[in-house]
Coordinates of C-alpha atoms in Angstrom, one line a residue:
Chain F
M13 CA 0.0 0.0 0.0
S14 CA 1.4 3.4 -1.0
G15 CA 2.0 6.1 1.6
S16 CA -0.8 8.3 0.4
A17 CA -3.3 5.4 0.4
R18 CA -2.2 4.6 3.9
S19 CA -2.7 8.1 5.2
E20 CA -6.0 8.3 3.4
R21 CA -7.1 5.2 5.1
L22 CA -5.9 6.5 8.5
L23 CA -7.8 9.8 8.0
D24 CA -10.9 7.8 7.0
A25 CA -10.6 5.7 10.1
L26 CA -10.1 8.8 12.3
S27 CA -13.2 10.4 10.7
R28 CA -15.3 7.5 12.1
L29 CA -13.9 7.8 15.6
S30 CA -16.5 7.1 18.2
P31 CA -16.7 9.5 21.1
Q32 CA -15.5 6.8 23.5
Q33 CA -12.5 6.1 21.3
A34 CA -11.7 9.8 21.1
A35 CA -11.9 10.0 24.9
L36 CA -9.5 7.0 25.2
R37 CA -7.0 8.6 22.8
L38 CA -7.3 11.8 24.7
L39 CA -6.4 9.9 27.9
V40 CA -3.2 8.7 26.2
L41 CA -2.2 12.3 25.7
L42 CA -3.3 13.3 29.2
G43 CA -1.4 10.4 30.7
A44 CA 1.8 11.6 28.9
A45 CA 1.1 15.2 29.9
G46 CA 0.4 14.2 33.5
F47 CA 3.7 12.3 33.6
L48 CA 5.6 15.3 32.4
L49 CA 3.9 17.6 35.0
A50 CA 4.7 15.1 37.8
E51 CA 8.3 14.9 36.6
G52 CA 8.6 18.6 36.4
A53 CA 7.1 18.9 39.9
A54 CA 9.7 16.4 41.1
G55 CA 12.5 18.6 39.9
A56 CA 13.2 17.5 36.3
S57 CA 13.9 20.1 33.6
F58 CA 13.0 19.8 30.0
S59 CA 14.6 21.1 26.8
G60 CA 12.3 22.3 24.0
W61 CA 13.3 19.6 21.5
W62 CA 12.6 17.0 24.1
L63 CA 9.1 18.3 24.7
V64 CA 8.5 18.4 20.9
A65 CA 9.7 14.8 20.5
V66 CA 7.5 13.6 23.4
A67 CA 4.5 15.5 21.9
V68 CA 5.0 14.0 18.5
V69 CA 5.4 10.5 19.9
A70 CA 2.3 11.0 22.2
V71 CA 0.2 12.1 19.3
A72 CA 1.4 9.1 17.3
A73 CA 0.5 6.9 20.2
A74 CA -3.0 8.4 20.4
V75 CA -3.6 8.1 16.6
L76 CA -2.1 4.6 16.3
P77 CA -2.6 2.9 19.7
D78 CA -2.2 -0.5 18.1
S79 CA 1.3 0.2 17.0
F80 CA 4.6 0.5 18.8
A81 CA 4.3 4.2 19.2
P82 CA 2.9 3.8 22.8
L83 CA 5.9 1.7 23.6
A84 CA 8.2 4.4 22.3
L85 CA 6.2 6.9 24.4
V86 CA 6.6 4.8 27.6
L87 CA 10.3 4.3 27.0
L88 CA 10.9 8.0 26.3
L89 CA 9.1 9.1 29.4
G90 CA 10.7 6.4 31.6
G91 CA 14.1 7.1 30.1
H92 CA 13.8 10.9 30.8
W93 CA 12.8 10.2 34.4
A94 CA 15.9 7.9 34.8
F95 CA 18.3 10.6 33.4
E96 CA 16.8 13.7 34.9
L97 CA 16.0 12.6 38.5
R98 CA 18.1 10.8 41.1
D99 CA 16.5 8.6 43.7
E100 CA 13.2 10.6 43.6
L101 CA 10.9 8.6 46.0
G102 CA 8.4 11.4 46.8
G103 CA 4.7 11.4 46.1
W104 CA 5.2 12.7 42.6
L105 CA 6.7 9.3 41.7
L106 CA 3.4 7.7 42.4
V107 CA 1.6 10.3 40.4
A108 CA 4.0 9.7 37.5
T109 CA 3.5 6.0 37.8
G110 CA -0.3 6.4 37.7
C111 CA -0.1 8.6 34.6
L112 CA 2.2 6.1 32.8
L113 CA -0.3 3.4 33.6
V114 CA -3.2 5.5 32.4
A115 CA -1.4 6.1 29.1
H116 CA -0.8 2.3 28.8
V117 CA -4.3 1.2 29.7
A118 CA -5.9 3.8 27.4
S119 CA -3.7 2.7 24.5
A120 CA -4.7 -0.9 25.2
L121 CA -8.4 -0.1 25.3
A122 CA -8.1 2.1 22.1
S123 CA -6.6 -0.9 20.3
Y124 CA -9.6 -3.2 20.9
G125 CA -11.0 -2.7 17.5
P126 CA -11.6 -0.3 14.6
T127 CA -11.9 3.4 15.5
S128 CA -15.7 3.3 15.6
V129 CA -15.9 0.4 18.1
V130 CA -17.7 1.2 21.4
L131 CA -16.7 -0.9 24.3
D132 CA -19.4 -1.9 26.8
A133 CA -19.5 -0.5 30.3
G134 CA -18.7 -3.9 31.8
L135 CA -15.4 -4.2 30.1
L136 CA -14.5 -0.6 31.0
R137 CA -15.3 -1.4 34.7
L138 CA -13.2 -4.5 34.5
W139 CA -10.3 -2.5 33.2
A140 CA -10.8 0.1 35.9
V141 CA -10.4 -2.7 38.5
R142 CA -7.3 -4.0 36.6
G143 CA -5.8 -0.5 36.5
A144 CA -6.4 -0.1 40.2
V145 CA -4.8 -3.5 41.0
A146 CA -1.8 -2.6 38.9
A147 CA -1.4 0.8 40.4
A148 CA -1.8 -0.6 43.9
A149 CA 1.0 -3.1 43.3
A150 CA 3.4 -0.1 42.9
V151 CA 2.5 1.2 46.4
P152 CA 4.2 -1.5 48.5
V153 CA 7.4 -1.3 46.3
W154 CA 7.3 2.5 46.7
A155 CA 6.8 2.2 50.5
L156 CA 9.6 -0.3 50.8
S157 CA 11.9 1.9 48.9
R158 CA 10.9 4.8 51.1
V159 CA 11.6 2.7 54.2
G160 CA 15.0 1.7 52.8
A161 CA 15.8 5.3 52.0
A162 CA 14.7 6.5 55.4
F163 CA 17.0 4.0 57.2
D164 CA 19.7 4.9 54.7
L165 CA 20.5 1.3 54.0
P166 CA 23.8 0.9 52.1
S167 CA 23.4 1.2 48.3
G168 CA 19.7 0.4 48.4
G169 CA 20.4 -3.3 49.2
P170 CA 16.8 -4.4 50.0
V171 CA 15.4 -2.6 47.0
L172 CA 18.0 -4.2 44.8
A173 CA 17.1 -7.6 46.2
V174 CA 13.4 -7.0 45.5
A175 CA 14.2 -5.8 42.1
L176 CA 16.3 -8.9 41.4
L177 CA 13.5 -11.1 42.6
V178 CA 10.9 -9.4 40.4
L179 CA 13.3 -9.5 37.5
L180 CA 14.0 -13.2 37.9
G181 CA 10.4 -14.1 38.4
W182 CA 9.4 -12.1 35.4
A183 CA 12.1 -13.6 33.3
V184 CA 10.9 -17.1 34.3
V185 CA 7.3 -16.3 33.4
L186 CA 8.2 -14.7 30.1
G187 CA 10.6 -17.6 29.3
R188 CA 7.9 -20.2 29.9
H189 CA 5.2 -18.5 27.8
A190 CA 7.2 -16.5 25.2
V191 CA 6.5 -18.9 22.3
T192 CA 3.1 -18.3 20.8
R193 CA 1.0 -21.4 20.6
S194 CA -1.3 -21.6 17.6
Chain B
M3 CA -7.3 -21.6 7.6
N4 CA -6.1 -21.8 11.2
H5 CA -5.2 -18.3 12.5
P6 CA -3.0 -18.3 15.5
W7 CA -3.2 -16.0 18.6
R8 CA -0.5 -13.3 18.5
P9 CA 0.9 -11.1 21.3
T10 CA -0.6 -7.6 21.1
P11 CA 1.5 -4.4 21.1
A12 CA 0.0 -3.8 24.5
L13 CA 1.6 -7.0 25.8
V14 CA 4.9 -6.3 24.1
R15 CA 4.8 -2.7 25.6
A16 CA 4.1 -3.9 29.1
G17 CA 6.6 -6.7 28.9
L18 CA 9.5 -4.7 27.4
A19 CA 9.0 -1.6 29.5
S20 CA 8.7 -3.4 32.7
M21 CA 11.7 -5.5 31.9
A22 CA 13.7 -2.4 30.9
G23 CA 12.6 -0.7 34.2
A24 CA 13.6 -3.6 36.3
V25 CA 16.9 -4.1 34.6
A26 CA 17.7 -0.4 34.9
A27 CA 16.6 -0.4 38.6
V28 CA 19.0 -3.3 39.3
L29 CA 21.9 -2.0 37.3
L30 CA 21.6 1.6 38.5
G31 CA 20.4 0.9 42.0
R32 CA 17.3 3.0 41.3
P33 CA 14.2 1.9 43.2
D34 CA 12.1 4.7 41.6
L35 CA 12.5 3.0 38.3
L36 CA 11.2 -0.2 39.8
V37 CA 8.2 1.6 41.1
L38 CA 7.5 3.0 37.6
A39 CA 7.8 -0.5 36.1
V40 CA 5.7 -2.5 38.6
P41 CA 2.2 -1.6 37.2
L42 CA 3.3 -2.5 33.7
A43 CA 4.7 -5.8 35.0
V44 CA 1.4 -6.6 36.6
C45 CA -0.4 -5.9 33.3
A46 CA 2.1 -8.1 31.4
A47 CA 1.9 -10.9 33.9
G48 CA -2.0 -10.8 33.8
A49 CA -1.9 -11.1 30.0
V50 CA 0.7 -13.9 30.0
L51 CA -1.0 -15.9 32.7
T52 CA -4.3 -15.9 30.7
R53 CA -2.6 -17.0 27.6
P54 CA -5.0 -18.8 25.2
A55 CA -4.7 -22.4 24.4
R56 CA -6.4 -22.8 21.0
P57 CA -7.8 -20.4 18.4
P58 CA -11.5 -19.9 18.0
R59 CA -13.5 -20.1 14.8
A60 CA -15.8 -17.3 13.4
A61 CA -18.7 -17.2 11.0
T62 CA -21.6 -15.0 10.3
D63 CA -25.1 -15.8 9.0
L64 CA -28.4 -14.1 8.5
V65 CA -31.4 -14.5 10.7
H66 CA -33.7 -13.9 7.7
P67 CA -32.6 -14.7 4.2
S68 CA -35.1 -12.3 2.7
V69 CA -36.7 -9.1 3.8
R70 CA -38.7 -6.3 2.2
E71 CA -37.3 -3.0 1.2
G72 CA -36.8 -0.8 4.3
E73 CA -37.0 -3.8 6.6
G74 CA -34.1 -5.1 8.7
T75 CA -32.7 -8.4 9.7
L76 CA -29.8 -9.4 11.9
V77 CA -26.3 -10.5 10.9
R78 CA -25.4 -13.0 13.5
A79 CA -21.7 -13.4 14.3
R80 CA -20.7 -16.6 16.0
L81 CA -17.4 -17.5 17.6
T82 CA -16.9 -21.1 18.6
G83 CA -14.0 -22.3 20.8
A84 CA -14.2 -19.0 22.6
E85 CA -13.1 -20.2 26.1
D86 CA -10.1 -18.0 26.1
V87 CA -11.8 -14.9 24.5
E88 CA -12.6 -11.9 26.6
H89 CA -13.7 -9.5 23.9
A90 CA -14.7 -10.0 20.3
V91 CA -15.4 -7.5 17.5
V92 CA -17.0 -7.9 14.1
A93 CA -16.5 -5.1 11.5
L94 CA -18.9 -5.7 8.6
T95 CA -18.0 -4.4 5.2
R96 CA -20.2 -1.5 4.2
H97 CA -22.2 -2.0 1.0
R98 CA -24.5 0.3 -1.0
F99 CA -28.2 0.3 0.1
L100 CA -27.3 -1.4 3.5
A101 CA -27.6 0.4 6.8
Y102 CA -26.1 -1.0 9.9
R103 CA -26.7 -0.2 13.5
P104 CA -24.2 1.0 14.8
A105 CA -23.7 2.9 11.5
G106 CA -20.2 1.7 10.9
G107 CA -21.1 -1.9 11.1
V108 CA -18.6 -2.4 14.0
H109 CA -20.0 -4.3 17.0
G110 CA -18.1 -5.6 19.9
V111 CA -19.1 -8.0 22.7
T112 CA -17.6 -9.0 26.0
V113 CA -17.6 -12.7 26.4
P114 CA -18.7 -14.2 29.7
G115 CA -15.8 -16.1 31.2
G116 CA -15.3 -19.5 29.8
A117 CA -18.2 -19.6 27.4
P118 CA -17.4 -22.0 24.6
T119 CA -19.6 -20.2 22.1
V120 CA -20.6 -16.6 21.8
T121 CA -23.0 -15.1 19.3
W122 CA -23.9 -11.4 18.9
D123 CA -26.1 -9.6 16.4
V124 CA -25.6 -6.6 14.2
P125 CA -28.9 -5.2 12.9
V126 CA -28.8 -4.5 9.2
G127 CA -31.5 -2.8 7.1
S128 CA -31.9 -3.1 3.3
L129 CA -32.9 0.1 1.6
H130 CA -33.3 -1.2 -2.0
W131 CA -34.8 -4.2 -3.7
G132 CA -32.5 -6.8 -5.2
R133 CA -30.1 -9.5 -4.2
R134 CA -26.9 -8.4 -2.5
L135 CA -24.2 -9.8 -0.2
V136 CA -24.3 -9.1 3.5
G137 CA -22.3 -10.2 6.5
D138 CA -18.8 -10.2 5.1
G139 CA -16.1 -8.4 7.1
L140 CA -13.5 -9.1 9.7
V141 CA -13.7 -10.6 13.1
S142 CA -11.1 -10.4 15.8
A143 CA -10.9 -11.5 19.4
L144 CA -8.7 -10.5 22.4
T145 CA -7.8 -12.4 25.6
P146 CA -8.0 -10.9 29.1
W147 CA -5.6 -8.0 29.8
A148 CA -5.5 -7.4 26.0
G149 CA -2.6 -9.8 25.8
Y150 CA -3.2 -11.8 22.7
R151 CA -5.2 -11.1 19.5
W152 CA -6.8 -13.6 17.2
G153 CA -7.4 -12.2 13.7
P154 CA -8.7 -10.0 12.1
V155 CA -10.1 -13.0 10.2
E156 CA -12.3 -12.6 7.2
V157 CA -15.9 -14.0 7.4
L158 CA -17.8 -14.9 4.3
A159 CA -20.8 -13.0 2.9
Q160 CA -24.4 -14.3 2.9
S161 CA -26.9 -13.6 0.2
L162 CA -29.8 -11.3 1.2
L163 CA -32.8 -11.1 -1.0
T164 CA -34.7 -7.8 -0.7
L165 CA -38.2 -8.0 -2.0
P166 CA -39.6 -4.8 -3.5
T167 CA -42.1 -3.0 -1.3
P168 CA -45.1 -2.7 -3.5
G169 CA -46.3 0.8 -3.9
R170 CA -49.8 1.7 -2.9
F171 CA -52.2 0.6 -5.5
D172 CA -56.0 0.2 -5.8
A173 CA -58.2 -0.3 -8.8
R174 CA -62.0 0.1 -8.5
S175 CA -62.6 -0.7 -12.2
P176 CA -63.0 -4.4 -13.1
A177 CA -60.8 -6.1 -15.6
P178 CA -62.4 -5.7 -19.0
H179 CA -62.4 -9.4 -20.0
P180 CA -62.8 -11.8 -17.1
I181 CA -62.5 -15.3 -18.4
G182 CA -62.2 -17.7 -15.5
L183 CA -64.8 -19.6 -13.4
V184 CA -65.0 -17.8 -10.2
G185 CA -63.8 -14.4 -9.2
T186 CA -64.9 -10.8 -8.4
H187 CA -65.1 -9.2 -11.9
P188 CA -68.6 -9.0 -13.5
A189 CA -68.4 -11.1 -16.7
R190 CA -70.3 -10.6 -19.9
R191 CA -72.3 -13.8 -19.6
Q192 CA -75.1 -14.2 -17.2
G193 CA -74.9 -16.4 -14.1
E194 CA -74.6 -16.3 -10.3
G195 CA -73.4 -12.9 -9.2
G196 CA -74.3 -9.6 -7.6
E197 CA -74.6 -7.2 -10.4
L198 CA -78.0 -6.9 -12.2
A199 CA -78.0 -7.9 -15.9
T200 CA -81.6 -7.9 -16.9
I201 CA -85.2 -8.9 -15.9
R202 CA -86.5 -11.6 -18.2
P203 CA -89.4 -14.1 -18.3
F204 CA -89.1 -17.1 -16.1
A205 CA -87.5 -20.2 -17.6
P206 CA -87.3 -23.8 -16.2
G207 CA -84.4 -24.0 -13.9
D208 CA -84.6 -20.5 -12.5
R209 CA -84.6 -20.2 -8.8
L210 CA -87.7 -19.0 -7.0
R211 CA -85.8 -16.4 -5.0
R212 CA -85.0 -14.8 -8.3
V213 CA -88.6 -14.1 -9.1
Q214 CA -89.2 -10.3 -9.6
W215 CA -92.8 -10.1 -8.2
R216 CA -93.4 -6.5 -9.0
V217 CA -92.8 -7.0 -12.7
S218 CA -94.5 -10.3 -12.7
L219 CA -97.7 -8.8 -11.3
R220 CA -97.6 -5.8 -13.7
T221 CA -97.1 -8.0 -16.8
G222 CA -99.1 -11.0 -15.7
T223 CA -96.3 -13.5 -16.5
L224 CA -93.6 -14.7 -14.2
H225 CA -90.3 -12.7 -14.5
V226 CA -87.0 -13.3 -12.8
T227 CA -83.9 -11.1 -12.2
S228 CA -80.8 -12.3 -13.9
T229 CA -77.3 -11.3 -12.8
L230 CA -73.9 -11.2 -14.4
A231 CA -71.6 -14.0 -13.5
E232 CA -68.5 -13.1 -11.6
E233 CA -65.2 -14.4 -12.9
D234 CA -61.6 -13.9 -12.4
S235 CA -59.2 -12.5 -14.9
S236 CA -55.7 -13.0 -16.1
I237 CA -53.2 -10.1 -15.8
L238 CA -49.8 -10.3 -17.4
L239 CA -47.3 -7.8 -16.1
V240 CA -44.5 -6.9 -18.5
V241 CA -41.6 -5.2 -16.8
D242 CA -39.1 -3.4 -19.1
A243 CA -35.6 -3.9 -17.7
V244 CA -33.8 -3.1 -20.9
V245 CA -33.4 0.5 -19.9
D246 CA -33.1 2.0 -16.4
L247 CA -33.4 5.7 -16.2
G248 CA -32.3 7.9 -13.4
V249 CA -30.5 7.0 -10.2
G250 CA -32.2 4.9 -7.6
R251 CA -31.3 6.0 -4.1
G252 CA -33.2 3.4 -2.0
I253 CA -36.6 3.4 -0.5
H254 CA -36.1 6.8 1.1
G255 CA -34.5 8.5 -1.9
S256 CA -35.2 9.1 -5.5
A257 CA -36.4 6.2 -7.7
S258 CA -35.2 5.1 -11.1
S259 CA -37.6 4.1 -13.8
L260 CA -36.9 0.4 -13.0
D261 CA -37.5 1.0 -9.3
V262 CA -40.9 2.5 -10.2
A263 CA -41.7 -0.4 -12.6
V264 CA -40.7 -3.1 -10.1
R265 CA -42.6 -1.5 -7.2
A266 CA -45.6 -0.8 -9.4
A267 CA -45.6 -4.4 -10.7
G268 CA -45.5 -5.6 -7.1
A269 CA -48.4 -3.4 -6.2
V270 CA -50.5 -4.4 -9.1
A271 CA -49.8 -8.1 -8.6
E272 CA -50.6 -7.8 -4.9
H273 CA -53.9 -6.1 -5.7
Y274 CA -55.1 -8.6 -8.3
L275 CA -53.8 -11.7 -6.5
R276 CA -55.7 -10.7 -3.3
Q277 CA -58.8 -10.4 -5.5
G278 CA -58.3 -14.0 -6.6
D279 CA -57.1 -13.2 -10.1
R280 CA -54.3 -14.9 -11.9
V281 CA -51.2 -12.9 -12.5
G282 CA -48.1 -13.7 -14.7
L283 CA -44.8 -11.8 -15.1
R284 CA -42.5 -11.3 -18.0
V285 CA -39.3 -9.3 -17.6
L286 CA -37.9 -7.8 -20.8
G287 CA -34.2 -7.7 -21.0
T288 CA -33.4 -10.4 -18.5
A289 CA -32.3 -13.8 -19.8
R290 CA -32.6 -15.5 -16.4
H291 CA -35.6 -15.4 -14.0
G292 CA -37.5 -13.5 -16.7
V293 CA -40.7 -15.5 -17.0
L294 CA -43.3 -16.4 -14.3
P295 CA -46.4 -18.2 -15.6
M296 CA -49.9 -17.3 -14.6
G297 CA -50.8 -18.2 -11.1
A298 CA -52.9 -17.2 -8.1
G299 CA -52.6 -17.1 -4.4
T300 CA -50.3 -15.6 -1.8
R301 CA -47.5 -18.2 -2.6
H302 CA -47.6 -17.0 -6.2
L303 CA -47.3 -13.4 -5.0
R304 CA -44.2 -14.4 -3.1
K305 CA -42.7 -16.1 -6.2
L306 CA -43.5 -13.0 -8.2
L307 CA -41.8 -10.6 -5.7
D308 CA -38.8 -13.0 -5.7
T309 CA -38.6 -12.8 -9.4
L310 CA -38.9 -9.0 -9.4
A311 CA -36.2 -8.8 -6.8
Q312 CA -33.8 -10.5 -9.1
V313 CA -34.3 -8.2 -12.0
T314 CA -31.0 -6.7 -13.2
P315 CA -31.3 -3.6 -15.4
G316 CA -29.9 -4.0 -18.9
A317 CA -28.6 -7.5 -18.2
D318 CA -29.6 -8.7 -21.7
R319 CA -30.3 -5.9 -24.1
L320 CA -30.8 -8.2 -27.1
V321 CA -34.5 -8.9 -27.0
D322 CA -35.3 -10.9 -30.1
L323 CA -38.7 -9.6 -31.1
T324 CA -39.2 -12.2 -33.8
R325 CA -38.9 -15.0 -31.1
L326 CA -40.9 -13.2 -28.4
R327 CA -43.9 -15.4 -27.6
F328 CA -46.2 -14.6 -24.8
G329 CA -48.7 -17.5 -25.2
L330 CA -51.6 -15.7 -23.6
A331 CA -55.1 -16.9 -23.2
P332 CA -57.8 -14.7 -24.8
G333 CA -59.1 -12.1 -22.4
T334 CA -55.8 -11.6 -20.7
V335 CA -54.9 -8.0 -19.8
A336 CA -51.3 -7.1 -20.3
I337 CA -49.9 -4.2 -18.3
V338 CA -46.6 -3.1 -19.7
L339 CA -44.5 -1.1 -17.2
S340 CA -41.9 0.7 -19.1
P341 CA -40.3 4.1 -19.6
M342 CA -41.0 3.4 -23.4
L343 CA -37.5 4.4 -24.5
S344 CA -36.4 1.2 -26.2
E345 CA -37.3 -0.3 -29.5
E346 CA -37.6 -3.6 -27.6
A347 CA -40.3 -2.3 -25.3
I348 CA -42.3 -0.7 -28.2
G349 CA -41.9 -3.9 -30.2
A350 CA -43.1 -6.1 -27.4
T351 CA -46.1 -3.9 -26.7
L352 CA -47.2 -3.7 -30.3
S353 CA -46.7 -7.5 -30.6
L354 CA -49.0 -8.1 -27.6
A355 CA -51.6 -5.8 -29.0
S356 CA -51.5 -7.4 -32.4
G357 CA -52.2 -10.7 -30.7
G358 CA -55.6 -9.5 -29.6
V359 CA -54.6 -9.0 -26.0
T360 CA -55.8 -5.9 -24.2
V361 CA -52.7 -3.9 -23.4
V362 CA -52.2 -1.0 -21.1
V363 CA -48.9 0.8 -20.9
V364 CA -47.9 2.3 -17.6
D365 CA -45.2 5.0 -18.0
T366 CA -42.6 4.5 -15.3
V367 CA -40.4 7.6 -15.9
P368 CA -40.4 9.1 -12.4
E369 CA -41.8 12.6 -12.1
D370 CA -38.8 13.8 -10.2
L371 CA -36.2 12.0 -12.3
D372 CA -32.7 12.2 -10.8
L373 CA -30.1 12.0 -13.6
G374 CA -27.3 11.9 -11.0
D375 CA -25.3 14.7 -12.6
D376 CA -25.8 18.4 -13.2
D377 CA -23.9 18.3 -16.5
P378 CA -25.8 20.6 -19.0
A379 CA -24.9 18.2 -21.8
L380 CA -26.6 15.4 -20.0
H381 CA -29.8 17.4 -19.5
L382 CA -29.7 18.4 -23.2
A383 CA -29.4 14.8 -24.2
W384 CA -32.2 13.9 -21.9
R385 CA -34.5 16.5 -23.5
M386 CA -33.6 15.1 -26.9
R387 CA -34.4 11.7 -25.7
L388 CA -37.8 12.8 -24.4
L389 CA -38.6 14.2 -27.9
E390 CA -37.8 10.8 -29.4
R391 CA -39.9 9.2 -26.7
E392 CA -42.9 11.3 -27.6
D393 CA -42.7 9.9 -31.1
L394 CA -42.5 6.3 -29.8
L395 CA -45.5 7.0 -27.5
R396 CA -47.5 8.3 -30.5
Q397 CA -46.8 5.0 -32.3
V398 CA -48.2 3.1 -29.3
E399 CA -51.3 5.3 -28.9
A400 CA -51.9 5.0 -32.6
A401 CA -52.2 1.3 -32.2
G402 CA -55.1 1.9 -29.7
I403 CA -53.0 1.2 -26.6
P404 CA -53.6 3.6 -23.7
V405 CA -50.6 5.0 -21.9
V406 CA -50.9 6.2 -18.3
R407 CA -48.3 7.5 -15.9
W408 CA -47.8 5.6 -12.7
R409 CA -49.3 7.5 -9.8
G410 CA -50.2 4.7 -7.4
P411 CA -53.9 4.2 -6.4
G412 CA -56.3 4.7 -9.3
T413 CA -53.7 4.6 -12.0
L414 CA -55.5 2.0 -14.0
D415 CA -59.1 2.9 -13.1
E416 CA -60.0 5.2 -16.0
V417 CA -58.2 3.1 -18.5
L418 CA -59.7 -0.2 -17.5
R419 CA -63.2 1.4 -17.3
G420 CA -62.7 2.7 -20.9
L421 CA -61.5 -0.7 -22.0
G422 CA -64.5 -2.4 -20.4
R423 CA -66.9 -0.1 -22.2
R424 CA -65.1 -0.7 -25.4
A425 CA -65.3 -4.5 -24.9
A426 CA -69.1 -4.3 -24.2
A427 CA -69.9 -2.0 -27.1
P428 CA -71.5 -3.4 -30.2
R429 CA -69.0 -3.8 -33.0
M430 CA -69.2 -4.3 -36.7
V431 CA -68.2 -7.8 -37.9
R432 CA -67.8 -9.2 -41.4
R433 CA -70.2 -11.9 -42.4

């Protein structure tokens, strides 16, 4: 398919956007914006080109939620946090985590079907519960990290141990299920 | 074809980002990165742990294989082997003269956990008569946590027959030559019926309840009232599908000449068949499904509407007038529904009239003809064509064939009354 035909098809699909899908795509943008605000409040600074790049990727993620643009957005935001902030364990970290999760969940929901699909309320409620569970999982890790930082444990040992455990467990899960069964 | 489940970009995103966050947290000793990664890790774990075992199968079918214009039916999407499915979507291909609800033809359904089969319906309305394909499109399914996607998989189309909705029609004039045994039209012969024929002297075999006492007393001899017999008639509908003028935009939009002809034929057939008459159909310009012999009853009406629904305009323009045989019984009334723009239609009409059949031409050119283009050259060409048509109509009228414009109820009243009077009038015969 040529580039012009592809863009024509994309515009055609966007013209049939249902209000619900439009709201979900707006949530992707709001999630990214919320993350940047939380990051700024936590002390990060932004260059102009960086903000432009994030804006472009965020718009791409909102327009094409079923592509790898949302992955690029998550990696860009997470990477910027890693470079700009050092051991930031304040409340803004939880806000940023929530915003990142909102962007991810909204992208996932926006990719459930064509642009005109309307998801039923039951499914949206289910995803609200899932989002809450996922967000809640971050709180103990955050609390543990805060405790570790408060006691000034050497080189973040407990957190490192938890991270290693999570990483190992996650690697095992992915390794067992990585091959797609048909 | 067996379509596999594939990981979605959402799963890849959650898996990679959480992995990257965890690795960075460990390598850099940054617990904040781990906090950022944990919710995504939960999403990825949820998706991976509900990984599907086997792919489902999808199909669509129609709840009703035939509907009337403007009516709707349901496209039923069915997913079997759906134990691992959380949400399924069908996106039906949009076709002309079909209206879906929701308008885009996209309908999703959340599957109750563990259900082996899930069906969901997409209402579809057909806005124009004819046979068309419905129900083709794409079906896809997702597992919980949007982890794995099956499809989009193509589903095959089903054939939907849309019967023309007969226009409103009513005729109060009887058919001019009733020829059957029983029916509702007053015949020329006397017999059992409701319409007074004459009062005549009593003859053996007359029923006593027919005695006209007043006349009998006045004349001194017994007189009886005689009535006209009531018979049915045969109506042949000739639909001209050689030419289709104008743009048909469905039941709620403008109509082409063939739309008018088909809907008018349906209306006339329905009217006469409900009266108990026999109705046949001949479609000019269609090689297949072009002839329906005379018949009566509601089942015959259904057959006739089926045949009308399959008319294709201009499918076979070569109507061989020398081989055209109608094989009609005497007394049959032929109603030619045509825009009278083709030599074939004129030839067939004159051929019918020369065979001794009573012929009425119903002009089916719509009053608000939509040419579909504002090109001045097209409108000029159309005006020239109308001049030619007037000449052709003069030929038809010169042969004693009445031409009336279709206007629904009462269209044929005046013409049939005139033909009835002409049939009953004394005529000069050669001895």
